[in-house]
Amino acid sequence: GLFVWRLKSAGTGHIPCHFGHLCRVANNRLITFQYFNFLKRMYVTQYNKDLSQRAKPKSDPVVPPFHELQQLDQEKKVIHKISPPSPVHQPWPETLRRNELREVESAAESEASATAVRAEPREDRQWKEMKLRLDELPGILARLSKIKLTALVVSTASAGFAMAPVPFDLTCFLLASLGTGLASCAANSINQFFEVPFDSNMNRTKNRPLVRGQISPLLAVCFAASCGVPGIALLTLGVNPLTGALGAFNIFLYTCCYTPMKRMSIANTWVGAVVGAIPPVMGWTAATGSLDAGALLLGGILYSWQFPHFNALSWGLREDYSRGGYCMMSVTHPGLCRRVALRHCLALIGLSAVAPVLDITTWTFPIVSLPINLYISYLGFRFYRDADRSSSRKLFFCSLWHLPMLLLVMFTCKKSVLDKEDKNDLLGESHGRAMEMRLP
Amino acid sequence: PPTHSHSDWIGPPDKHSNLRPVIFYVPPEESPLERRLREARQENQACNQRFWARHNRAFRQEKEEFIYSRLKAKGLEMRDETGQKATLNAEEMADFYKDFLSKNFRKHMQYNRDWYKRNFTITFLMGQVALARALRWLRWKKKNVQ
């Protein structure tokens, strides 16, 4: 369950992995690492914000509203006291200043009482005109399409493309990335279109464009259509029909299955994991044109990764989920939540070992990736055993760097196409010699 | 919102429902289609507001009751020596969250169905209104050109 929850909960998501030309691998790694660190900081701050918001006890409804007004009074008084002295440039004698302050206080009191009567909301947000401003539109559309998450999705698709055992084709790569990005924008926009009242009620999502009325639902749907249709068309016609079909299926799965299912059954997490696993498969099919075992393995790795990532994250959001009516394992089946997270951490070790068997990577891959896989499994075990906030946070933050590192190691251990060609030549030669020997 | 404005205005989130109220602008020559759209949006707003205000209030209330009953079972008071409100940690609250979610499941299912229906209707009406306005504008343009 990724597009939404990942970024929602803490700007989470698929780890950036911009795979480029083989020569520029190192540079790209640095860029992605920096981008990833930036994202990590963003996640930390957002996550911390969420935690701190929850730590504060909610305002007691039993307390009479007058109490709140009194507090408002005091706040306003403070504000008024601070502002008037500032125009005083020259040093006034002590007595005069005191008199002024007294005057200010009385003025502030009368003003405060006036404002108390109005009883403005604490958040101090004003009424805004619901008119579309063209200069704000790019920002609004970026937030509507969850552009950062889309970028991460495109990165995982690029990873799939790069791991495919075919010579690198730049135009195909660009078309596939663009098509995937457009499809992701469309899916995210429809998701936000469906979830307006729920997003309003959750701390993480209450500043989305549709919630704030910055854009009309009609425009959101039109934007989604104008991204989705060209995106899928681009994939079908510019890359290959299989990739296009996968893209369309993924949009359908995300918007029509995962989004409604979030409120109906905990199975949404598994559906969401599939949604997250499809982009690398799309990248692979874009490169090779067929669904090989390698594509499924890459998808499997991303599928398994989703569980420790999301389950750890959702552990800290149980209150919002419960109130918002979202059916998540962390709320209804906490034991299952932790078991599944641990299970899939261990599955990652297994999947990494399968990679060389399928000729995608060399045998160095499972060996080099073993430390990080063991570490995340260890954190998964701690989460399983302790079931507290600190272990869930540790697991979540580990998952953020674990995936890019795993994909990075996978890419560097990729079985080069040349190696395979040499092997074939060798086989051909030996066959030739065998033939020669048989001839009299 | 100012009286001379020709557009809808959206306000800060409501205290109980967390939804932002909208004041709809009624144009002097409102077509029946536009009126249908406005009324649909107003009804949607009212339904959402009713549901979430009641739901959130119930949540807060039940949460308080749960905390109170648990604290009493532990032998503690609602406020400790420093006057701070005593709270339960996340693991203890988890039981309440699970309970609350399952209790309100059917209510949410019903609300979901209603919300999806209303959302689609409103968006479809918006499309119709936009189309009607575009055709009107084109006709007006043609008339002006001639």
Coordinates of C-alpha atoms in Angstrom, one line a residue:
Chain A
G1 CA 0.0 0.0 0.0
L2 CA 2.3 2.5 -1.1
F3 CA 1.6 5.5 -3.1
V4 CA -0.6 7.0 -0.5
W5 CA 0.6 5.7 2.8
R6 CA 4.2 5.9 2.0
L7 CA 4.4 9.5 1.2
K8 CA 1.4 10.3 3.3
S9 CA 2.8 8.9 6.5
A10 CA 6.1 10.4 6.2
G11 CA 6.9 11.1 2.6
T12 CA 7.9 7.6 2.4
G13 CA 8.2 5.5 -0.6
H14 CA 10.4 3.8 -2.9
I15 CA 13.9 4.7 -2.7
P16 CA 15.4 6.7 -5.4
C17 CA 17.7 4.8 -7.7
H18 CA 18.5 6.7 -10.9
F19 CA 20.2 4.2 -12.9
G20 CA 22.0 5.8 -15.8
H21 CA 24.7 4.8 -18.2
L22 CA 27.2 2.3 -16.9
C23 CA 30.0 4.9 -17.0
R24 CA 28.1 7.4 -14.8
V25 CA 27.0 4.8 -12.2
A26 CA 29.0 6.3 -9.4
N27 CA 27.8 9.9 -10.0
N28 CA 24.2 8.7 -10.1
R29 CA 24.7 6.9 -6.9
L30 CA 25.9 10.0 -5.1
I31 CA 23.0 12.0 -6.5
T32 CA 20.5 9.4 -5.4
F33 CA 22.1 9.1 -2.0
Q34 CA 21.9 12.9 -1.5
Y35 CA 18.3 13.0 -2.7
F36 CA 17.6 10.1 -0.4
N37 CA 19.2 11.8 2.5
F38 CA 17.1 14.8 1.9
L39 CA 14.0 12.6 1.8
K40 CA 15.1 10.9 4.9
R41 CA 15.3 14.2 6.7
M42 CA 11.9 15.1 5.4
Y43 CA 10.5 11.8 6.6
V44 CA 12.2 12.3 10.0
T45 CA 10.8 15.8 10.5
Q46 CA 7.4 14.9 9.3
Y47 CA 7.3 11.8 11.3
N48 CA 8.5 13.6 14.4
K49 CA 5.9 16.2 13.8
D50 CA 3.3 13.5 13.7
L51 CA 4.6 12.0 16.9
S52 CA 4.9 15.3 18.7
Q53 CA 1.3 16.1 17.6
R54 CA 0.1 13.0 19.2
A55 CA 2.2 13.4 22.3
K56 CA 0.3 16.5 23.2
P57 CA -3.0 15.7 25.0
K58 CA -6.0 16.8 22.9
S59 CA -8.0 19.7 24.2
D60 CA -10.6 18.4 26.6
P61 CA -14.1 18.8 25.3
V62 CA -15.4 18.8 28.9
V63 CA -13.6 22.1 29.6
P64 CA -16.0 24.9 29.0
P65 CA -15.4 27.0 25.8
F66 CA -14.8 30.0 28.0
H67 CA -11.5 28.6 29.1
E68 CA -10.4 28.5 25.5
L69 CA -11.4 32.1 25.1
Q70 CA -9.5 33.1 28.2
Q71 CA -6.4 31.5 26.7
L72 CA -7.0 33.4 23.5
D73 CA -7.3 36.6 25.5
Q74 CA -3.9 36.0 27.1
E75 CA -2.3 35.3 23.7
K76 CA -3.8 38.4 22.1
K77 CA -2.6 40.5 25.1
V78 CA 0.9 39.2 24.7
I79 CA 0.8 40.0 21.0
H80 CA -0.4 43.5 21.6
K81 CA 2.1 44.2 24.3
I82 CA 5.0 43.2 22.0
S83 CA 4.0 45.2 19.0
P84 CA 3.5 48.8 20.3
P85 CA 6.9 49.2 21.9
S86 CA 8.6 48.6 18.6
P87 CA 7.9 52.0 17.1
V88 CA 9.7 53.6 20.0
H89 CA 13.0 54.5 18.5
Q90 CA 14.6 56.8 21.1
P91 CA 15.3 55.8 24.6
W92 CA 12.4 57.0 26.7
P93 CA 12.7 57.6 30.4
E94 CA 11.6 54.7 32.6
T95 CA 8.4 56.3 33.9
L96 CA 7.1 57.3 30.5
R97 CA 7.7 53.7 29.2
R98 CA 5.8 52.3 32.1
N99 CA 2.9 54.7 31.5
E100 CA 2.9 53.7 27.8
L101 CA 2.9 50.0 28.7
R102 CA 0.0 50.6 31.0
E103 CA -1.9 52.4 28.2
V104 CA -1.0 49.6 25.9
E105 CA -2.2 47.0 28.4
S106 CA -5.6 48.7 28.8
A107 CA -5.9 49.1 25.0
A108 CA -4.9 45.5 24.5
E109 CA -7.4 44.3 27.1
S110 CA -10.3 46.1 25.4
E111 CA -9.2 44.7 22.0
A112 CA -8.7 41.3 23.4
S113 CA -12.2 41.2 24.8
A114 CA -13.5 42.3 21.4
T115 CA -11.6 39.5 19.7
A116 CA -12.7 37.1 22.4
V117 CA -16.3 37.8 21.5
R118 CA -15.5 36.9 17.8
A119 CA -13.8 33.7 19.0
E120 CA -11.6 33.1 16.0
P121 CA -10.3 29.6 15.4
R122 CA -7.0 28.9 17.0
E123 CA -5.3 28.0 13.7
D124 CA -5.9 31.6 12.5
R125 CA -6.6 30.6 8.9
Q126 CA -8.7 32.9 6.9
W127 CA -11.4 32.4 4.4
K128 CA -10.0 32.0 1.0
E129 CA -11.6 32.6 -2.4
M130 CA -12.0 29.5 -4.4
K131 CA -10.6 30.8 -7.6
L132 CA -7.9 29.0 -9.6
R133 CA -4.8 31.0 -9.8
L134 CA -2.6 30.1 -12.7
D135 CA 0.6 31.0 -11.0
E136 CA -0.2 28.5 -8.2
L137 CA -1.2 25.8 -10.6
P138 CA 2.1 24.0 -11.1
G139 CA 2.6 23.7 -7.3
I140 CA -1.0 22.5 -6.8
L141 CA -0.7 19.9 -9.6
A142 CA 2.6 18.8 -8.2
R143 CA 1.0 18.2 -4.8
L144 CA -2.0 16.6 -6.4
S145 CA 0.1 14.1 -8.3
K146 CA 2.4 13.5 -5.3
I147 CA 5.3 14.4 -7.5
K148 CA 8.0 13.2 -5.1
L149 CA 6.4 9.8 -4.8
T150 CA 6.0 9.7 -8.5
A151 CA 9.8 10.4 -8.8
L152 CA 10.5 7.4 -6.6
V153 CA 8.2 5.2 -8.6
V154 CA 10.0 6.2 -11.8
S155 CA 13.3 5.4 -10.1
T156 CA 12.2 1.9 -9.2
A157 CA 11.0 1.4 -12.8
S158 CA 14.5 2.6 -14.0
A159 CA 16.0 0.1 -11.7
G160 CA 14.0 -2.6 -13.4
F161 CA 15.1 -1.3 -16.8
A162 CA 18.7 -1.2 -15.8
M163 CA 18.7 -4.7 -14.4
A164 CA 17.4 -6.2 -17.6
P165 CA 20.0 -8.2 -19.5
V166 CA 19.9 -6.2 -22.7
P167 CA 22.0 -3.4 -24.1
F168 CA 20.9 -0.1 -22.8
D169 CA 18.6 1.8 -25.1
L170 CA 18.3 5.5 -24.1
T171 CA 15.1 6.4 -26.0
C172 CA 13.3 3.4 -24.7
F173 CA 14.5 4.2 -21.2
L174 CA 13.3 7.8 -21.4
L175 CA 9.9 6.8 -22.9
A176 CA 9.4 4.2 -20.3
S177 CA 10.3 6.5 -17.5
L178 CA 8.0 9.3 -18.8
G179 CA 5.1 6.9 -19.4
T180 CA 5.5 5.5 -15.9
G181 CA 5.7 8.9 -14.4
L182 CA 2.5 10.1 -16.1
A183 CA 0.7 6.9 -15.1
S184 CA 1.8 7.4 -11.5
C185 CA 0.6 11.1 -11.5
A186 CA -2.8 10.0 -12.8
A187 CA -3.2 7.3 -10.2
N188 CA -2.2 9.6 -7.3
S189 CA -4.6 12.3 -8.5
I190 CA -7.5 9.9 -8.6
N191 CA -6.6 8.6 -5.2
Q192 CA -6.8 12.1 -3.7
F193 CA -10.0 12.7 -5.6
F194 CA -11.6 9.7 -3.8
E195 CA -10.3 10.5 -0.4
V196 CA -11.1 14.2 0.4
P197 CA -13.1 13.9 3.6
F198 CA -10.7 11.2 5.0
D199 CA -7.6 13.2 4.1
S200 CA -9.2 16.2 5.9
N201 CA -9.3 14.2 9.1
M202 CA -5.8 12.9 9.2
N203 CA -2.9 15.1 10.3
R204 CA -0.6 14.0 7.6
T205 CA -2.9 14.7 4.6
K206 CA -5.0 17.6 5.7
N207 CA -3.0 20.1 3.5
R208 CA -3.7 18.5 0.2
P209 CA -5.0 20.6 -2.7
L210 CA -8.5 19.1 -2.9
V211 CA -8.9 19.3 0.9
R212 CA -8.0 23.0 0.9
G213 CA -10.2 23.7 -2.0
Q214 CA -7.4 25.0 -4.2
I215 CA -8.6 23.0 -7.1
S216 CA -12.0 21.6 -8.1
P217 CA -12.7 17.9 -8.3
L218 CA -13.5 18.3 -11.9
L219 CA -10.1 19.7 -12.6
A220 CA -8.4 16.9 -10.6
V221 CA -10.2 14.3 -12.7
C222 CA -9.3 16.1 -16.0
F223 CA -5.7 16.3 -14.9
A224 CA -5.6 12.6 -14.1
A225 CA -7.1 11.8 -17.5
S226 CA -4.7 14.1 -19.3
C227 CA -1.8 12.4 -17.6
G228 CA -3.0 8.8 -17.6
V229 CA -4.2 8.6 -21.2
P230 CA -1.0 9.9 -22.8
G231 CA 1.1 8.0 -20.3
I232 CA -0.5 4.7 -21.1
A233 CA -0.5 5.5 -24.8
L234 CA 3.1 6.4 -24.7
L235 CA 3.9 3.1 -23.0
T236 CA 1.8 1.0 -25.3
L237 CA 2.9 2.6 -28.6
G238 CA 6.3 4.0 -27.7
V239 CA 7.6 1.1 -25.7
N240 CA 5.6 -2.1 -26.0
P241 CA 2.0 -3.2 -25.4
L242 CA 3.0 -5.3 -22.4
T243 CA 4.4 -2.4 -20.5
G244 CA 1.3 -0.3 -21.4
A245 CA -1.0 -3.0 -20.1
L246 CA 1.0 -3.3 -16.9
G247 CA 0.8 0.4 -16.4
A248 CA -3.0 0.5 -17.0
F249 CA -3.5 -2.4 -14.7
N250 CA -1.5 -0.7 -12.0
I251 CA -3.5 2.4 -12.2
F252 CA -6.7 0.3 -12.0
L253 CA -5.3 -1.7 -9.1
Y254 CA -4.3 1.4 -7.2
T255 CA -7.4 3.6 -7.7
C256 CA -10.2 1.0 -7.9
C257 CA -8.8 -1.7 -5.7
Y258 CA -6.4 -0.4 -3.1
T259 CA -8.1 2.9 -2.4
P260 CA -11.5 1.6 -1.6
M261 CA -10.1 -1.5 0.1
K262 CA -8.2 0.7 2.6
R263 CA -11.5 1.2 4.3
M264 CA -12.9 -2.3 3.9
S265 CA -10.3 -4.9 4.7
I266 CA -6.7 -5.4 5.9
A267 CA -6.0 -7.2 2.6
N268 CA -5.4 -3.7 1.1
T269 CA -1.8 -3.9 2.3
W270 CA -1.1 -6.9 0.1
V271 CA -2.7 -5.3 -2.9
G272 CA -0.7 -2.2 -2.2
A273 CA 2.5 -4.2 -2.1
V274 CA 1.7 -5.5 -5.6
V275 CA 1.1 -1.9 -6.7
G276 CA 4.6 -1.1 -5.5
A277 CA 6.1 -4.2 -7.1
I278 CA 4.8 -3.5 -10.6
P279 CA 6.9 -0.5 -11.6
P280 CA 10.2 -2.4 -11.7
V281 CA 8.5 -5.2 -13.6
M282 CA 7.4 -2.5 -16.1
G283 CA 10.9 -1.2 -16.4
W284 CA 12.1 -4.7 -17.2
T285 CA 9.4 -5.4 -19.8
A286 CA 10.1 -2.1 -21.3
A287 CA 13.7 -3.2 -21.9
T288 CA 13.2 -6.8 -22.9
G289 CA 9.6 -6.9 -24.0
S290 CA 8.8 -10.0 -22.1
L291 CA 8.0 -11.0 -18.5
D292 CA 11.0 -13.0 -17.6
A293 CA 11.8 -14.6 -14.3
G294 CA 14.1 -11.7 -13.6
A295 CA 11.2 -9.2 -13.8
L296 CA 9.3 -11.3 -11.4
L297 CA 12.2 -11.5 -9.0
L298 CA 12.7 -7.8 -9.0
G299 CA 9.0 -7.3 -8.4
G300 CA 9.2 -9.9 -5.7
I301 CA 12.0 -8.0 -3.9
L302 CA 10.0 -4.8 -4.0
Y303 CA 6.9 -6.6 -2.9
S304 CA 8.6 -8.1 0.1
W305 CA 10.2 -4.8 1.0
Q306 CA 6.8 -3.0 1.2
F307 CA 5.8 -5.0 4.3
P308 CA 8.5 -4.1 6.8
H309 CA 8.4 -0.6 5.4
F310 CA 4.7 -0.1 5.7
N311 CA 3.9 -2.1 8.8
A312 CA 6.6 -0.4 10.8
L313 CA 5.2 3.0 9.6
S314 CA 1.6 2.2 10.3
W315 CA 2.5 1.2 13.8
G316 CA 2.8 4.8 14.8
L317 CA -0.4 6.0 13.1
R318 CA -2.9 3.7 14.8
E319 CA -5.0 6.5 16.3
D320 CA -5.5 8.4 13.0
Y321 CA -6.3 5.1 11.2
S322 CA -8.8 4.1 13.9
R323 CA -10.6 7.4 13.8
G324 CA -10.5 7.7 10.1
G325 CA -12.0 4.3 9.6
Y326 CA -9.0 2.7 7.8
C327 CA -8.7 -1.0 8.1
M328 CA -5.0 -1.6 8.7
M329 CA -3.2 -4.6 10.2
S330 CA -1.5 -2.4 12.8
V331 CA -4.9 -1.5 14.3
T332 CA -6.9 -4.8 13.9
H333 CA -4.3 -7.5 13.9
P334 CA -1.2 -6.2 15.5
G335 CA 0.4 -9.6 15.9
L336 CA -0.1 -10.4 12.3
C337 CA 1.3 -7.0 11.4
R338 CA 4.6 -7.7 13.1
R339 CA 4.8 -11.3 11.9
V340 CA 4.3 -10.4 8.3
A341 CA 7.0 -7.7 8.5
L342 CA 9.5 -10.1 9.9
R343 CA 8.5 -12.8 7.4
H344 CA 9.2 -10.5 4.5
C345 CA 12.5 -9.3 5.9
L346 CA 13.6 -12.9 5.8
A347 CA 12.1 -13.4 2.4
L348 CA 14.4 -10.6 1.1
I349 CA 17.4 -12.7 2.1
G350 CA 16.0 -15.6 0.1
L351 CA 15.1 -13.6 -2.9
S352 CA 18.6 -12.1 -3.0
A353 CA 20.0 -15.6 -3.1
V354 CA 17.7 -16.5 -6.1
A355 CA 19.1 -13.6 -8.2
P356 CA 22.3 -15.4 -9.3
V357 CA 20.4 -18.6 -10.0
L358 CA 18.4 -16.7 -12.5
D359 CA 21.5 -15.3 -14.1
I360 CA 20.6 -11.7 -13.2
T361 CA 23.5 -11.1 -10.9
T362 CA 26.7 -12.8 -10.0
W363 CA 27.1 -14.8 -6.8
T364 CA 28.7 -11.8 -5.1
F365 CA 25.2 -10.2 -4.8
P366 CA 23.7 -12.4 -2.1
I367 CA 27.0 -12.4 -0.2
V368 CA 27.5 -8.6 -0.3
S369 CA 23.8 -7.9 0.4
L370 CA 23.7 -10.4 3.3
P371 CA 24.8 -7.9 6.0
I372 CA 22.1 -5.4 5.1
N373 CA 19.4 -8.1 4.7
L374 CA 20.4 -9.6 8.1
Y375 CA 20.3 -6.2 9.7
I376 CA 16.8 -5.4 8.5
S377 CA 15.7 -8.9 9.6
Y378 CA 17.2 -8.3 13.0
L379 CA 15.3 -5.0 13.3
G380 CA 12.2 -6.9 12.0
F381 CA 12.7 -9.4 14.8
R382 CA 13.1 -6.7 17.4
F383 CA 9.9 -5.1 16.1
Y384 CA 8.2 -8.5 16.3
R385 CA 9.3 -9.1 19.8
D386 CA 9.1 -5.6 21.4
A387 CA 6.1 -4.2 19.4
D388 CA 6.8 -0.6 20.6
R389 CA 7.3 2.7 18.9
S390 CA 11.1 2.8 19.0
S391 CA 11.5 -0.6 17.3
S392 CA 8.9 0.3 14.7
R393 CA 10.7 3.6 13.9
K394 CA 14.1 1.8 13.7
L395 CA 12.7 -0.7 11.3
F396 CA 11.0 2.0 9.2
F397 CA 14.1 4.2 8.9
C398 CA 16.2 1.1 8.1
S399 CA 13.9 0.3 5.3
L400 CA 14.4 3.7 3.8
W401 CA 18.1 3.1 3.2
H402 CA 17.9 -0.6 2.8
L403 CA 16.1 -0.6 -0.5
P404 CA 18.4 1.8 -2.4
M405 CA 21.4 0.1 -1.1
L406 CA 20.1 -3.3 -2.1
L407 CA 19.3 -2.1 -5.6
L408 CA 22.7 -0.4 -5.8
V409 CA 24.5 -3.6 -4.9
M410 CA 22.3 -5.5 -7.3
F411 CA 23.2 -3.2 -10.1
T412 CA 26.9 -3.4 -9.4
C413 CA 26.7 -7.2 -9.3
K414 CA 24.7 -7.3 -12.5
K415 CA 25.8 -10.1 -14.8
S416 CA 27.1 -8.2 -17.7
V417 CA 25.7 -9.0 -21.1
L418 CA 29.2 -9.5 -22.5
D419 CA 29.9 -12.3 -20.0
K420 CA 26.9 -14.2 -21.3
E421 CA 28.0 -13.7 -24.9
D422 CA 31.5 -15.0 -24.2
K423 CA 29.9 -18.0 -22.5
N424 CA 27.8 -18.7 -25.6
D425 CA 30.9 -18.4 -27.9
L426 CA 32.8 -20.8 -25.7
L427 CA 30.0 -23.3 -25.9
G428 CA 29.8 -22.8 -29.7
E429 CA 33.6 -23.4 -30.0
S430 CA 33.5 -26.6 -28.0
H431 CA 30.6 -27.8 -30.0
G432 CA 32.6 -27.0 -33.2
R433 CA 35.6 -29.0 -31.9
A434 CA 33.4 -31.9 -31.0
M435 CA 32.0 -31.9 -34.5
E436 CA 35.4 -31.8 -36.0
M437 CA 36.6 -34.7 -33.9
R438 CA 33.6 -36.8 -35.1
L439 CA 34.3 -36.2 -38.7
P440 CA 36.7 -38.8 -40.1
Chain B
P1 CA -16.5 36.7 2.4
P2 CA -17.0 40.0 0.7
T3 CA -20.3 40.6 -0.9
H4 CA -19.0 41.7 -4.3
S5 CA -17.2 38.4 -4.8
H6 CA -18.3 36.2 -7.7
S7 CA -16.8 32.9 -6.5
D8 CA -17.1 30.4 -3.7
W9 CA -15.2 30.9 -0.5
I10 CA -13.6 28.2 1.6
G11 CA -12.9 28.6 5.3
P12 CA -10.6 27.1 7.9
P13 CA -11.3 23.5 9.1
D14 CA -14.2 23.0 11.4
K15 CA -13.4 22.3 15.0
H16 CA -15.4 19.1 15.1
S17 CA -15.4 17.7 11.7
N18 CA -12.1 18.9 10.4
L19 CA -13.7 19.7 7.1
R20 CA -13.5 23.1 5.5
P21 CA -16.9 24.8 5.1
V22 CA -17.7 26.4 1.7
I23 CA -19.9 29.4 1.1
F24 CA -21.4 29.0 -2.3
Y25 CA -21.9 32.0 -4.6
V26 CA -25.3 32.2 -6.2
P27 CA -25.1 34.0 -9.5
P28 CA -28.1 36.1 -10.5
E29 CA -28.8 34.2 -13.7
E30 CA -28.2 30.7 -12.3
S31 CA -29.3 28.0 -14.7
P32 CA -31.3 25.0 -13.4
L33 CA -28.3 22.9 -14.0
E34 CA -26.0 25.2 -12.0
R35 CA -28.6 25.2 -9.2
R36 CA -28.6 21.4 -9.1
L37 CA -24.9 21.4 -8.8
R38 CA -24.9 24.0 -6.0
E39 CA -27.6 22.1 -4.1
A40 CA -25.7 18.8 -4.5
R41 CA -22.6 20.4 -3.2
Q42 CA -24.4 22.0 -0.2
E43 CA -26.1 18.7 0.6
N44 CA -22.7 16.9 0.4
Q45 CA -21.2 19.4 2.7
A46 CA -24.0 19.0 5.2
C47 CA -23.8 15.2 5.1
N48 CA -20.1 15.2 5.6
Q49 CA -20.2 17.7 8.3
R50 CA -22.9 15.8 10.2
F51 CA -21.1 12.5 9.9
W52 CA -17.6 13.6 10.9
A53 CA -18.7 16.0 13.7
R54 CA -20.7 13.2 15.3
H55 CA -18.0 10.6 14.6
N56 CA -15.1 12.7 16.0
R57 CA -17.1 13.7 19.0
A58 CA -17.9 10.0 19.7
F59 CA -14.2 9.1 19.3
R60 CA -13.1 11.8 21.7
Q61 CA -15.7 10.8 24.2
E62 CA -15.1 7.1 24.0
K63 CA -11.4 7.7 24.2
E64 CA -11.8 9.7 27.4
E65 CA -14.1 7.0 28.9
F66 CA -11.6 4.3 28.0
I67 CA -8.7 6.2 29.5
Y68 CA -10.7 6.9 32.7
S69 CA -11.8 3.3 33.1
R70 CA -8.2 2.0 32.5
L71 CA -6.7 4.4 34.9
K72 CA -9.3 3.6 37.5
A73 CA -8.5 -0.1 37.0
K74 CA -4.8 0.7 37.6
G75 CA -5.8 2.8 40.6
L76 CA -4.6 6.1 39.2
E77 CA -6.4 9.4 39.0
M78 CA -7.1 11.4 35.9
R79 CA -4.5 14.0 36.8
D80 CA -1.3 13.3 38.7
E81 CA 0.5 15.5 41.3
T82 CA 1.7 18.1 38.9
G83 CA -1.8 18.6 37.5
Q84 CA -0.9 17.0 34.2
K85 CA -3.5 14.8 32.5
A86 CA -2.6 11.2 32.9
T87 CA -2.4 9.3 29.6
L88 CA -2.0 5.8 28.6
N89 CA 0.8 4.7 26.3
A90 CA 0.3 3.7 22.7
E91 CA 0.2 -0.1 23.5
E92 CA -2.6 0.4 26.0
M93 CA -4.5 2.6 23.6
A94 CA -4.2 0.0 20.9
D95 CA -7.0 -2.0 22.4
F96 CA -9.3 1.0 22.2
Y97 CA -8.3 1.8 18.6
K98 CA -9.0 -1.8 17.5
D99 CA -12.4 -1.8 19.3
F100 CA -13.4 1.6 17.9
L101 CA -12.6 0.6 14.4
S102 CA -14.5 -2.6 14.5
K103 CA -17.5 -1.0 16.2
N104 CA -17.8 1.7 13.5
F105 CA -17.1 -0.6 10.5
R106 CA -20.6 -0.7 9.3
K107 CA -21.1 3.0 9.7
H108 CA -18.0 3.6 7.6
M109 CA -19.1 1.2 4.9
Q110 CA -22.4 3.1 4.6
Y111 CA -20.7 6.4 4.6
N112 CA -18.2 5.3 2.0
R113 CA -20.9 4.2 -0.4
D114 CA -22.7 7.5 0.0
W115 CA -19.6 9.6 -0.3
Y116 CA -18.5 7.9 -3.5
K117 CA -22.0 8.3 -5.0
R118 CA -22.1 12.0 -4.1
N119 CA -18.6 12.6 -5.3
F120 CA -19.3 11.1 -8.7
T121 CA -22.6 13.0 -9.1
I122 CA -21.1 16.3 -8.1
T123 CA -18.1 15.9 -10.4
F124 CA -20.3 14.8 -13.3
L125 CA -22.6 17.8 -12.7
M126 CA -19.5 20.0 -12.7
G127 CA -18.5 18.6 -16.0
Q128 CA -22.0 19.3 -17.5
V129 CA -22.0 22.8 -16.1
A130 CA -18.5 23.5 -17.5
L131 CA -19.6 22.1 -20.9
A132 CA -22.8 24.3 -20.9
R133 CA -20.7 27.4 -20.0
A134 CA -18.2 26.7 -22.7
L135 CA -20.9 26.3 -25.3
R136 CA -22.6 29.5 -24.1
W137 CA -19.3 31.4 -24.3
L138 CA -18.7 30.1 -27.8
R139 CA -22.1 31.2 -28.9
W140 CA -21.5 34.6 -27.4
K141 CA -18.2 34.8 -29.2
K142 CA -19.7 33.9 -32.5
K143 CA -22.4 36.5 -32.0
N144 CA -19.9 39.2 -31.1
V145 CA -17.7 38.4 -34.1
Q146 CA -20.7 38.8 -36.3

